PDB file of C-alpha atoms in Angstrom:
ATOM      1  CA  MET A   1      -4.755  44.616   9.943  1.00 49.00           C
ATOM      2  CA  ARG A   2      -2.149  45.091   7.217  1.00 59.00           C
ATOM      3  CA  ILE A   3       1.566  44.662   7.794  1.00 59.00           C
ATOM      4  CA  SER A   4       3.789  47.005   5.819  1.00 64.00           C
ATOM      5  CA  ASN A   5       6.707  45.715   3.780  1.00 66.00           C
ATOM      6  CA  GLU A   6       9.071  47.541   6.131  1.00 68.00           C
ATOM      7  CA  GLU A   7       7.584  45.719   9.117  1.00 66.00           C
ATOM      8  CA  LEU A   8       7.977  42.397   7.309  1.00 59.00           C
ATOM      9  CA  ARG A   9      11.651  43.170   6.607  1.00 63.00           C
ATOM     10  CA  ARG A  10      12.246  44.125  10.237  1.00 63.00           C
ATOM     11  CA  ILE A  11      10.603  40.938  11.464  1.00 58.00           C
ATOM     12  CA  ALA A  12      12.567  38.851   8.974  1.00 59.00           C
ATOM     13  CA  GLN A  13      15.795  40.444  10.124  1.00 58.00           C
ATOM     14  CA  TYR A  14      15.413  40.597  13.906  1.00 57.00           C
ATOM     15  CA  GLY A  15      12.529  38.535  15.260  1.00 54.00           C
ATOM     16  CA  GLY A  16      11.974  38.643  19.051  1.00 56.00           C
ATOM     17  CA  THR A  17       9.088  40.234  20.918  1.00 57.00           C
ATOM     18  CA  GLN A  18       7.164  43.404  20.371  1.00 57.00           C
ATOM     19  CA  THR A  19       5.258  45.366  23.004  1.00 59.00           C
ATOM     20  CA  LYS A  20       2.459  47.732  22.055  1.00 63.00           C
ATOM     21  CA  GLN A  21      -0.524  49.396  23.661  1.00 63.00           C
ATOM     22  CA  GLU A  22      -3.857  47.924  22.690  1.00 64.00           C
ATOM     23  CA  GLU A  23      -7.181  49.136  24.075  1.00 66.00           C
ATOM     24  CA  GLY A  24      -5.519  50.874  27.004  1.00 65.00           C
ATOM     25  CA  ARG A  25      -3.312  47.913  28.015  1.00 67.00           C
ATOM     26  CA  MET A  26       0.177  46.789  27.093  1.00 62.00           C
ATOM     27  CA  VAL A  27       0.385  43.648  24.956  1.00 59.00           C
ATOM     28  CA  THR A  28       3.555  41.685  24.197  1.00 60.00           C
ATOM     29  CA  GLU A  29       3.611  39.604  21.040  1.00 63.00           C
ATOM     30  CA  SER A  30       6.133  37.058  19.862  1.00 57.00           C
ATOM     31  CA  VAL A  31       7.679  37.910  16.536  1.00 55.00           C
ATOM     32  CA  VAL A  32       8.968  35.016  14.465  1.00 56.00           C
ATOM     33  CA  PRO A  33      11.691  35.829  11.932  1.00 55.00           C
ATOM     34  CA  ILE A  34      11.016  34.858   8.330  1.00 57.00           C
ATOM     35  CA  GLY A  35      13.357  34.758   5.386  1.00 60.00           C
ATOM     36  CA  GLU A  36      13.836  37.512   2.812  1.00 60.00           C
ATOM     37  CA  SER A  37      12.513  35.138   0.147  1.00 61.00           C
ATOM     38  CA  VAL A  38       9.143  35.073   1.908  1.00 58.00           C
ATOM     39  CA  VAL A  39       9.066  38.872   1.996  1.00 59.00           C
ATOM     40  CA  SER A  40      10.003  39.009  -1.701  1.00 67.00           C
ATOM     41  CA  ALA A  41       7.303  36.475  -2.545  1.00 65.00           C
ATOM     42  CA  LEU A  42       4.708  38.559  -0.686  1.00 64.00           C
ATOM     43  CA  GLU A  43       5.831  41.719  -2.481  1.00 74.00           C
ATOM     44  CA  SER A  44       5.745  39.958  -5.858  1.00 76.00           C
ATOM     45  CA  ARG A  45       2.276  38.568  -5.206  1.00 78.00           C
ATOM     46  CA  ASP A  46       0.981  41.990  -4.149  1.00 80.00           C
ATOM     47  CA  MET A  47       2.557  43.692  -7.170  1.00 79.00           C
ATOM     48  CA  LYS A  48       1.047  41.080  -9.492  1.00 82.00           C
ATOM     49  CA  MET A  49      -2.403  41.591  -7.954  1.00 83.00           C
ATOM     50  CA  ILE A  50      -2.101  45.388  -8.248  1.00 81.00           C
ATOM     51  CA  GLY A  51      -0.973  45.078 -11.872  1.00 80.00           C
ATOM     52  CA  GLU A  52      -3.892  42.798 -12.738  1.00 85.00           C
ATOM     53  CA  THR A  53      -6.357  45.150 -11.071  1.00 85.00           C
ATOM     54  CA  LEU A  54      -4.973  48.186 -12.893  1.00 80.00           C
ATOM     55  CA  ALA A  55      -5.067  46.314 -16.212  1.00 83.00           C
ATOM     56  CA  GLN A  56      -8.839  45.924 -15.785  1.00 85.00           C
ATOM     57  CA  ILE A  57      -9.390  49.677 -15.494  1.00 82.00           C
ATOM     58  CA  PRO A  58      -9.918  51.223 -18.937  1.00 80.00           C
ATOM     59  CA  ASP A  59      -7.646  54.075 -20.020  1.00 79.00           C
ATOM     60  CA  ILE A  60     -10.700  56.122 -20.999  1.00 82.00           C
ATOM     61  CA  ARG A  61     -13.692  56.013 -18.701  1.00 83.00           C
ATOM     62  CA  GLU A  62     -16.469  56.373 -21.249  1.00 89.00           C
ATOM     63  CA  GLN A  63     -19.197  57.133 -18.696  1.00 89.00           C
ATOM     64  CA  ILE A  64     -17.272  60.094 -17.270  1.00 90.00           C
ATOM     65  CA  VAL A  65     -16.383  61.380 -20.732  1.00 91.00           C
ATOM     66  CA  ALA A  66     -20.037  61.178 -21.826  1.00 93.00           C
ATOM     67  CA  SER A  67     -21.179  63.035 -18.701  1.00 93.00           C
ATOM     68  CA  LEU A  68     -18.611  65.810 -19.204  1.00 92.00           C
ATOM     69  CA  LYS A  69     -19.442  66.090 -22.912  1.00 94.00           C
ATOM     70  CA  GLU A  70     -23.132  66.481 -22.088  1.00 95.00           C
ATOM     71  CA  ARG A  71     -22.417  69.159 -19.468  1.00 94.00           C
ATOM     72  CA  ILE A  72     -20.131  71.084 -21.846  1.00 93.00           C
ATOM     73  CA  GLU A  73     -22.683  70.963 -24.669  1.00 95.00           C
ATOM     74  CA  SER A  74     -25.517  72.086 -22.375  1.00 96.00           C
ATOM     75  CA  GLY A  75     -23.413  74.924 -20.950  1.00 94.00           C
ATOM     76  CA  THR A  76     -23.569  73.669 -17.358  1.00 95.00           C
ATOM     77  CA  TYR A  77     -19.864  72.772 -17.048  1.00 91.00           C
ATOM     78  CA  HIS A  78     -17.909  75.627 -15.514  1.00 91.00           C
ATOM     79  CA  VAL A  79     -14.302  75.397 -14.339  1.00 91.00           C
ATOM     80  CA  SER A  80     -12.288  78.348 -13.084  1.00 93.00           C
ATOM     81  CA  GLY A  81      -8.697  79.023 -14.058  1.00 93.00           C
ATOM     82  CA  GLU A  82      -7.775  78.422 -10.416  1.00 94.00           C
ATOM     83  CA  GLN A  83      -9.298  74.925 -10.526  1.00 93.00           C
ATOM     84  CA  ILE A  84      -7.422  74.140 -13.747  1.00 93.00           C
ATOM     85  CA  ALA A  85      -4.126  75.346 -12.254  1.00 94.00           C
ATOM     86  CA  GLU A  86      -4.687  73.300  -9.090  1.00 93.00           C
ATOM     87  CA  MET A  87      -5.317  70.131 -11.102  1.00 91.00           C
ATOM     88  CA  MET A  88      -2.222  70.768 -13.241  1.00 93.00           C
ATOM     89  CA  VAL A  89      -0.075  71.025 -10.103  1.00 93.00           C
ATOM     90  CA  ARG A  90      -1.672  67.895  -8.602  1.00 91.00           C
ATOM     91  CA  ARG A  91      -1.032  65.950 -11.814  1.00 90.00           C
ATOM     92  CA  ALA A  92       2.600  67.118 -11.939  1.00 90.00           C
ATOM     93  CA  LEU A  93       3.161  66.040  -8.315  1.00 89.00           C
ATOM     94  CA  ALA A  94       1.473  62.685  -8.881  1.00 86.00           C
ATOM     95  CA  ASP A  95       3.628  62.043 -11.964  1.00 84.00           C
ATOM     96  CA  ARG A  96       6.795  62.745  -9.957  1.00 84.00           C
ATOM     97  CA  MET A  97       5.773  60.134  -7.379  1.00 79.00           C
ATOM     98  CA  ARG A  98       5.622  57.367  -9.983  1.00 65.00           C
TER      99      ARG A  98
END
């Protein structure tokens, strides 16, 4: 189970108990407050790990490029204008989220 950063902040700020339904029954858990520095350390560690993982992914995926090139040259690669437009919109939305 993953705990979101927002949940960590809430726990760090308030502490106390939390009641939730689990497998058809109510369960109460103790919540121990932790400091903001712990939350920041967790976020920093996660960001570092994500950055390292992304750095390992090549900018150009040669295998995919080779496959597409082969399909284009053999005449078996067909993309409609609608598919191109959809991907352009998806890319624009994804870029806005960054």
